[in-house]
Amino acid sequence: MDNDTSKVYGRQLKKLLNKNGVTVQGRASFSEMLSLGYQQLLAHYRHEYIYKTAILNSYVLREHSLAETILLNEFKIGTSKADVIVVNGTNKVFEIKTELDTPERLQNQVNDYFKAFTEVYLVVHHSMLAKYLGRVDRHVGIMVFSENGNIDTIYTATPDHSRLDSTIMLKSLRKDEYLNLVRNLNGSIPIAKPVHMFTECCRIAKSFPVQTVHIEFLKIIKQRICKESNEITLDEAIPSYLKFCCYNADLDQNHYIALTKRLNCFI
């Protein structure tokens, strides 16, 4: 983004803030305006990004090492998309239900998640806890987005290995990943026409105990850990409200330098 374009975005951001009752007088940096915008969202429009940022900042970064942890956003499992998954020594799915959501698809989503992961957490706003208690089975843990913007655990999830499905696991991976998984299990990749390759890989995976497939599945996912993204996410120059965005954007050092420079620009 060149200087002229960034100034246009900066002026638009300032107008948007003023339009929503946040007065920005005089010159303000991008960092100051983005912070004001985030506080506005936190107070009045708590959508999924707010929750995902809290999961990263107040759960993952406080309790786990990014060097051994991968957090993935919008991970496809069966017919559902998990809001967040976290894989390290454990494997967890986080299904977020904001105050803007309904519980209609929740049971189907949870059923899908247990086909590829053994721990599932429902994350709701603290004011919505009573609404969701009793809507999920006994294995599902419950977390709340607290009044101070942290993620607090109400019930710890009970691992459930009984519903794992090797085909669903393979379908969740990229092609190179499920080929590597099968190679790790079988010692080689099957010889098959491209159109039959996935079916043949599923057949081989099913010939192994599903928990063995699951162990390899998690190893493959952990290979997505990116040292460079981790270093940028942990850098103190990155504001807390941008860390989730930066973590998932696969930024390199050039992006990092450009971003930190732009955050300190005044409009």
mmCIF file of C-alpha atoms in Angstrom:
data_model
loop_
_atom_site.group_PDB
_atom_site.id
_atom_site.type_symbol
_atom_site.label_atom_id
_atom_site.label_comp_id
_atom_site.label_asym_id
_atom_site.label_seq_id
_atom_site.Cartn_x
_atom_site.Cartn_y
_atom_site.Cartn_z
ATOM 1 C CA MET A 1 0.000 0.000 0.000
ATOM 2 C CA ASP A 2 1.508 3.345 -0.994
ATOM 3 C CA ASN A 3 1.356 6.488 1.153
ATOM 4 C CA ASP A 4 -1.493 8.094 -0.793
ATOM 5 C CA THR A 5 -3.662 4.957 -0.532
ATOM 6 C CA SER A 6 -2.971 4.581 3.178
ATOM 7 C CA LYS A 7 -3.954 8.214 3.786
ATOM 8 C CA VAL A 8 -7.254 7.604 1.979
ATOM 9 C CA TYR A 9 -7.923 4.544 4.181
ATOM 10 C CA GLY A 10 -6.905 6.528 7.250
ATOM 11 C CA ARG A 11 -9.337 9.349 6.489
ATOM 12 C CA GLN A 12 -12.111 6.795 5.818
ATOM 13 C CA LEU A 13 -11.369 5.118 9.145
ATOM 14 C CA LYS A 14 -11.488 8.453 10.971
ATOM 15 C CA LYS A 15 -14.840 9.315 9.340
ATOM 16 C CA LEU A 16 -16.231 5.879 10.235
ATOM 17 C CA LEU A 17 -15.202 6.300 13.863
ATOM 18 C CA ASN A 18 -16.695 9.791 14.058
ATOM 19 C CA LYS A 19 -19.909 8.513 12.429
ATOM 20 C CA ASN A 20 -20.188 5.888 15.177
ATOM 21 C CA GLY A 21 -19.754 8.347 18.002
ATOM 22 C CA VAL A 22 -16.003 8.028 18.531
ATOM 23 C CA THR A 23 -14.507 11.483 18.256
ATOM 24 C CA VAL A 24 -11.034 11.589 16.768
ATOM 25 C CA GLN A 25 -9.772 15.123 17.024
ATOM 26 C CA GLY A 26 -6.639 16.311 15.271
ATOM 27 C CA ARG A 27 -3.991 13.942 14.026
ATOM 28 C CA ALA A 28 -4.103 10.311 15.137
ATOM 29 C CA SER A 29 -1.988 7.292 14.219
ATOM 30 C CA PHE A 30 -3.419 4.196 12.508
ATOM 31 C CA SER A 31 -2.649 2.288 15.685
ATOM 32 C CA GLU A 32 -4.681 4.716 17.823
ATOM 33 C CA MET A 33 -7.637 4.666 15.431
ATOM 34 C CA LEU A 34 -7.645 0.862 15.078
ATOM 35 C CA SER A 35 -7.539 0.562 18.856
ATOM 36 C CA LEU A 36 -10.529 2.898 19.156
ATOM 37 C CA GLY A 37 -12.356 0.869 16.512
ATOM 38 C CA TYR A 38 -11.647 -2.387 18.326
ATOM 39 C CA GLN A 39 -12.901 -0.937 21.629
ATOM 40 C CA GLN A 40 -16.049 0.162 19.835
ATOM 41 C CA LEU A 41 -16.615 -3.348 18.496
ATOM 42 C CA LEU A 42 -15.878 -4.811 21.916
ATOM 43 C CA ALA A 43 -18.544 -2.612 23.482
ATOM 44 C CA HIS A 44 -21.255 -2.729 20.824
ATOM 45 C CA TYR A 45 -20.735 -5.430 18.164
ATOM 46 C CA ARG A 46 -18.994 -8.538 19.509
ATOM 47 C CA HIS A 47 -18.680 -10.654 16.382
ATOM 48 C CA GLU A 48 -16.453 -13.718 15.898
ATOM 49 C CA TYR A 49 -13.182 -11.805 15.415
ATOM 50 C CA ILE A 50 -13.499 -10.426 18.947
ATOM 51 C CA TYR A 51 -13.874 -13.966 20.334
ATOM 52 C CA LYS A 52 -11.065 -15.389 18.197
ATOM 53 C CA THR A 53 -8.735 -12.620 19.341
ATOM 54 C CA ALA A 54 -9.602 -13.444 22.956
ATOM 55 C CA ILE A 55 -8.988 -17.188 22.375
ATOM 56 C CA LEU A 56 -5.519 -16.411 21.012
ATOM 57 C CA ASN A 57 -4.555 -13.744 23.562
ATOM 58 C CA SER A 58 -6.128 -14.958 26.785
ATOM 59 C CA TYR A 59 -6.033 -18.730 26.225
ATOM 60 C CA VAL A 60 -3.443 -19.893 23.693
ATOM 61 C CA LEU A 61 -0.706 -17.322 24.374
ATOM 62 C CA ARG A 62 -1.131 -17.583 28.155
ATOM 63 C CA GLU A 63 -1.291 -21.365 28.441
ATOM 64 C CA HIS A 64 0.647 -22.734 25.484
ATOM 65 C CA SER A 65 3.858 -22.230 23.547
ATOM 66 C CA LEU A 66 3.337 -21.225 19.916
ATOM 67 C CA ALA A 67 6.456 -23.230 19.048
ATOM 68 C CA GLU A 68 4.458 -26.391 19.812
ATOM 69 C CA THR A 69 0.977 -25.141 18.955
ATOM 70 C CA ILE A 70 -0.940 -24.506 15.773
ATOM 71 C CA LEU A 71 -4.161 -22.483 15.774
ATOM 72 C CA LEU A 72 -6.225 -22.651 12.589
ATOM 73 C CA ASN A 73 -9.113 -20.419 11.607
ATOM 74 C CA GLU A 74 -12.253 -21.757 9.837
ATOM 75 C CA PHE A 75 -11.104 -25.378 9.523
ATOM 76 C CA LYS A 76 -13.425 -27.590 7.451
ATOM 77 C CA ILE A 77 -14.617 -30.781 9.157
ATOM 78 C CA GLY A 78 -17.296 -32.825 7.389
ATOM 79 C CA THR A 79 -20.127 -30.481 6.464
ATOM 80 C CA SER A 80 -19.122 -27.896 9.073
ATOM 81 C CA LYS A 81 -16.382 -25.319 9.550
ATOM 82 C CA ALA A 82 -14.823 -25.076 12.982
ATOM 83 C CA ASP A 83 -14.308 -21.473 14.050
ATOM 84 C CA VAL A 84 -10.939 -22.275 15.630
ATOM 85 C CA ILE A 85 -8.916 -25.448 16.163
ATOM 86 C CA VAL A 86 -5.864 -25.742 18.399
ATOM 87 C CA VAL A 87 -3.440 -28.654 18.121
ATOM 88 C CA ASN A 88 -0.419 -29.211 20.353
ATOM 89 C CA GLY A 89 -0.187 -32.014 22.900
ATOM 90 C CA THR A 90 -3.984 -31.941 22.815
ATOM 91 C CA ASN A 91 -6.469 -31.297 20.047
ATOM 92 C CA LYS A 92 -9.362 -28.893 20.545
ATOM 93 C CA VAL A 93 -12.172 -27.418 18.482
ATOM 94 C CA PHE A 94 -13.747 -24.108 19.526
ATOM 95 C CA GLU A 95 -17.267 -23.415 18.283
ATOM 96 C CA ILE A 96 -18.165 -19.768 18.865
ATOM 97 C CA LYS A 97 -21.752 -18.671 19.377
ATOM 98 C CA THR A 98 -21.861 -14.902 19.717
ATOM 99 C CA GLU A 99 -24.859 -12.883 20.851
ATOM 100 C CA LEU A 100 -25.605 -12.523 17.117
ATOM 101 C CA ASP A 101 -25.815 -16.309 16.529
ATOM 102 C CA THR A 102 -28.473 -18.957 17.108
ATOM 103 C CA PRO A 103 -27.969 -22.510 18.408
ATOM 104 C CA GLU A 104 -29.827 -24.111 15.480
ATOM 105 C CA ARG A 105 -26.892 -25.933 13.836
ATOM 106 C CA LEU A 106 -24.925 -26.523 17.001
ATOM 107 C CA GLN A 107 -25.599 -30.239 17.478
ATOM 108 C CA ASN A 108 -24.737 -31.089 13.857
ATOM 109 C CA GLN A 109 -21.554 -29.016 14.109
ATOM 110 C CA VAL A 110 -20.484 -30.780 17.298
ATOM 111 C CA ASN A 111 -21.168 -34.175 15.731
ATOM 112 C CA ASP A 112 -18.923 -33.274 12.793
ATOM 113 C CA TYR A 113 -16.122 -31.978 15.032
ATOM 114 C CA PHE A 114 -15.930 -35.223 17.016
ATOM 115 C CA LYS A 115 -15.177 -37.066 13.744
ATOM 116 C CA ALA A 116 -11.736 -35.421 13.543
ATOM 117 C CA PHE A 117 -10.941 -34.098 17.045
ATOM 118 C CA THR A 118 -11.443 -35.472 20.518
ATOM 119 C CA GLU A 119 -12.092 -32.287 22.505
ATOM 120 C CA VAL A 120 -14.805 -29.794 21.612
ATOM 121 C CA TYR A 121 -15.503 -26.493 23.369
ATOM 122 C CA LEU A 122 -18.501 -24.228 22.990
ATOM 123 C CA VAL A 123 -17.583 -20.545 23.511
ATOM 124 C CA VAL A 124 -20.433 -18.157 24.355
ATOM 125 C CA HIS A 125 -20.865 -14.696 25.826
ATOM 126 C CA HIS A 126 -21.159 -14.897 29.617
ATOM 127 C CA SER A 127 -24.672 -13.479 29.437
ATOM 128 C CA MET A 128 -25.732 -16.358 27.123
ATOM 129 C CA LEU A 129 -24.432 -19.206 29.273
ATOM 130 C CA ALA A 130 -27.845 -20.253 30.637
ATOM 131 C CA LYS A 131 -29.251 -20.358 27.102
ATOM 132 C CA TYR A 132 -26.673 -22.921 25.979
ATOM 133 C CA LEU A 133 -26.338 -25.102 29.060
ATOM 134 C CA GLY A 134 -27.971 -28.440 28.292
ATOM 135 C CA ARG A 135 -27.862 -27.949 24.518
ATOM 136 C CA VAL A 136 -24.657 -29.942 24.029
ATOM 137 C CA ASP A 137 -23.674 -33.439 25.122
ATOM 138 C CA ARG A 138 -21.698 -34.228 28.257
ATOM 139 C CA HIS A 139 -18.323 -34.434 26.452
ATOM 140 C CA VAL A 140 -18.427 -30.808 25.253
ATOM 141 C CA GLY A 141 -16.612 -28.215 27.354
ATOM 142 C CA ILE A 142 -17.975 -24.722 27.822
ATOM 143 C CA MET A 143 -16.049 -21.449 27.871
ATOM 144 C CA VAL A 144 -17.368 -17.924 28.229
ATOM 145 C CA PHE A 145 -16.283 -14.567 26.884
ATOM 146 C CA SER A 146 -16.097 -12.750 30.205
ATOM 147 C CA GLU A 147 -16.949 -9.179 31.138
ATOM 148 C CA ASN A 148 -13.260 -8.257 31.038
ATOM 149 C CA GLY A 149 -12.816 -9.714 27.546
ATOM 150 C CA ASN A 150 -11.018 -12.918 28.548
ATOM 151 C CA ILE A 151 -11.933 -16.520 27.825
ATOM 152 C CA ASP A 152 -12.833 -18.401 31.018
ATOM 153 C CA THR A 153 -13.429 -22.137 31.248
ATOM 154 C CA ILE A 154 -16.731 -23.159 32.877
ATOM 155 C CA TYR A 155 -16.614 -26.893 32.093
ATOM 156 C CA THR A 156 -13.552 -28.759 30.833
ATOM 157 C CA ALA A 157 -14.169 -30.974 27.795
ATOM 158 C CA THR A 158 -13.994 -34.746 28.176
ATOM 159 C CA PRO A 159 -11.987 -36.336 25.332
ATOM 160 C CA ASP A 160 -14.161 -38.596 23.153
ATOM 161 C CA HIS A 161 -12.339 -40.963 20.763
ATOM 162 C CA SER A 162 -15.389 -43.071 19.908
ATOM 163 C CA ARG A 163 -16.621 -40.958 16.980
ATOM 164 C CA LEU A 164 -13.348 -40.458 15.068
ATOM 165 C CA ASP A 165 -13.683 -41.074 11.328
ATOM 166 C CA SER A 166 -10.553 -41.536 9.188
ATOM 167 C CA THR A 167 -12.275 -40.459 5.951
ATOM 168 C CA ILE A 168 -13.437 -37.169 7.499
ATOM 169 C CA MET A 169 -9.893 -36.575 8.765
ATOM 170 C CA LEU A 170 -8.403 -37.063 5.285
ATOM 171 C CA LYS A 171 -11.077 -34.822 3.745
ATOM 172 C CA SER A 172 -10.058 -32.032 6.144
ATOM 173 C CA LEU A 173 -6.503 -31.991 4.813
ATOM 174 C CA ARG A 174 -4.906 -30.566 1.690
ATOM 175 C CA LYS A 175 -3.926 -33.082 -0.989
ATOM 176 C CA ASP A 176 -0.202 -33.044 -0.165
ATOM 177 C CA GLU A 177 -1.085 -33.487 3.511
ATOM 178 C CA TYR A 178 -3.329 -36.552 3.126
ATOM 179 C CA LEU A 179 -0.748 -38.121 0.789
ATOM 180 C CA ASN A 180 1.903 -37.604 3.471
ATOM 181 C CA LEU A 181 -0.424 -39.050 6.094
ATOM 182 C CA VAL A 182 -0.920 -42.206 4.026
ATOM 183 C CA ARG A 183 2.818 -42.420 3.332
ATOM 184 C CA ASN A 184 3.480 -42.207 7.068
ATOM 185 C CA LEU A 185 0.974 -44.984 7.746
ATOM 186 C CA ASN A 186 1.671 -47.264 4.830
ATOM 187 C CA GLY A 187 5.288 -46.551 3.946
ATOM 188 C CA SER A 188 4.345 -45.401 0.435
ATOM 189 C CA ILE A 189 1.777 -43.514 -1.587
ATOM 190 C CA PRO A 190 -0.639 -45.770 -3.501
ATOM 191 C CA ILE A 191 -0.309 -46.153 -7.258
ATOM 192 C CA ALA A 192 -3.639 -45.007 -8.632
ATOM 193 C CA LYS A 193 -5.084 -42.770 -11.304
ATOM 194 C CA PRO A 194 -5.533 -39.174 -10.040
ATOM 195 C CA VAL A 195 -9.311 -39.545 -10.079
ATOM 196 C CA HIS A 196 -9.086 -42.588 -7.768
ATOM 197 C CA MET A 197 -6.224 -41.397 -5.537
ATOM 198 C CA PHE A 198 -8.313 -40.004 -2.671
ATOM 199 C CA THR A 199 -10.543 -43.098 -2.551
ATOM 200 C CA GLU A 200 -7.482 -45.347 -2.468
ATOM 201 C CA CYS A 201 -5.922 -43.247 0.320
ATOM 202 C CA CYS A 202 -9.143 -43.544 2.352
ATOM 203 C CA ARG A 203 -9.141 -47.321 1.826
ATOM 204 C CA ILE A 204 -5.588 -47.577 3.154
ATOM 205 C CA ALA A 205 -6.320 -45.288 6.117
ATOM 206 C CA LYS A 206 -9.352 -47.393 7.061
ATOM 207 C CA SER A 207 -7.149 -50.480 7.227
ATOM 208 C CA PHE A 208 -5.392 -48.935 10.263
ATOM 209 C CA PRO A 209 -6.906 -48.363 13.732
ATOM 210 C CA VAL A 210 -8.667 -45.011 13.679
ATOM 211 C CA GLN A 211 -6.667 -43.758 16.670
ATOM 212 C CA THR A 212 -3.426 -44.475 14.751
ATOM 213 C CA VAL A 213 -4.773 -42.424 11.842
ATOM 214 C CA HIS A 214 -5.723 -39.667 14.288
ATOM 215 C CA ILE A 215 -2.193 -39.463 15.694
ATOM 216 C CA GLU A 216 -0.773 -39.065 12.180
ATOM 217 C CA PHE A 217 -3.537 -36.568 11.313
ATOM 218 C CA LEU A 218 -2.521 -34.330 14.224
ATOM 219 C CA LYS A 219 1.178 -34.608 13.310
ATOM 220 C CA ILE A 220 0.367 -33.447 9.781
ATOM 221 C CA ILE A 221 -1.637 -30.461 11.059
ATOM 222 C CA LYS A 222 1.188 -29.450 13.390
ATOM 223 C CA GLN A 223 3.483 -29.206 10.373
ATOM 224 C CA ARG A 224 1.610 -25.997 9.541
ATOM 225 C CA ILE A 225 3.337 -24.285 12.498
ATOM 226 C CA CYS A 226 5.177 -21.282 11.024
ATOM 227 C CA LYS A 227 8.125 -19.995 13.026
ATOM 228 C CA GLU A 228 8.142 -16.621 11.237
ATOM 229 C CA SER A 229 4.409 -16.006 11.898
ATOM 230 C CA ASN A 230 4.883 -16.982 15.527
ATOM 231 C CA GLU A 231 7.723 -14.502 15.996
ATOM 232 C CA ILE A 232 5.678 -11.691 14.436
ATOM 233 C CA THR A 233 2.593 -12.557 16.518
ATOM 234 C CA LEU A 234 4.612 -12.503 19.730
ATOM 235 C CA ASP A 235 6.347 -9.225 18.880
ATOM 236 C CA GLU A 236 5.370 -6.453 21.292
ATOM 237 C CA ALA A 237 5.079 -4.001 18.396
ATOM 238 C CA ILE A 238 1.960 -5.866 17.225
ATOM 239 C CA PRO A 239 -1.099 -4.643 19.184
ATOM 240 C CA SER A 240 -3.129 -7.374 20.915
ATOM 241 C CA TYR A 241 -6.195 -6.657 18.757
ATOM 242 C CA LEU A 242 -4.160 -7.381 15.588
ATOM 243 C CA LYS A 243 -2.372 -10.545 16.740
ATOM 244 C CA PHE A 244 -5.059 -12.982 15.536
ATOM 245 C CA CYS A 245 -5.139 -11.277 12.150
ATOM 246 C CA CYS A 246 -1.334 -11.299 11.845
ATOM 247 C CA TYR A 247 -1.051 -14.917 13.010
ATOM 248 C CA ASN A 248 -3.406 -16.110 10.275
ATOM 249 C CA ALA A 249 -2.029 -13.877 7.528
ATOM 250 C CA ASP A 250 1.308 -15.715 7.218
ATOM 251 C CA LEU A 251 3.232 -12.440 7.313
ATOM 252 C CA ASP A 252 6.914 -12.410 6.505
ATOM 253 C CA GLN A 253 9.499 -9.914 7.746
ATOM 254 C CA ASN A 254 8.864 -7.510 4.864
ATOM 255 C CA HIS A 255 5.136 -7.444 5.709
ATOM 256 C CA TYR A 256 5.999 -6.963 9.388
ATOM 257 C CA ILE A 257 8.252 -3.971 8.681
ATOM 258 C CA ALA A 258 5.618 -2.390 6.430
ATOM 259 C CA LEU A 259 2.844 -3.009 8.977
ATOM 260 C CA THR A 260 4.649 -1.581 11.996
ATOM 261 C CA LYS A 261 5.719 1.443 9.960
ATOM 262 C CA ARG A 262 2.125 2.035 8.824
ATOM 263 C CA LEU A 263 0.668 1.639 12.330
ATOM 264 C CA ASN A 264 2.763 4.581 13.463
ATOM 265 C CA CYS A 265 1.730 6.835 10.563
ATOM 266 C CA PHE A 266 -0.410 9.834 11.527
ATOM 267 C CA ILE A 267 -3.459 10.932 9.595
#
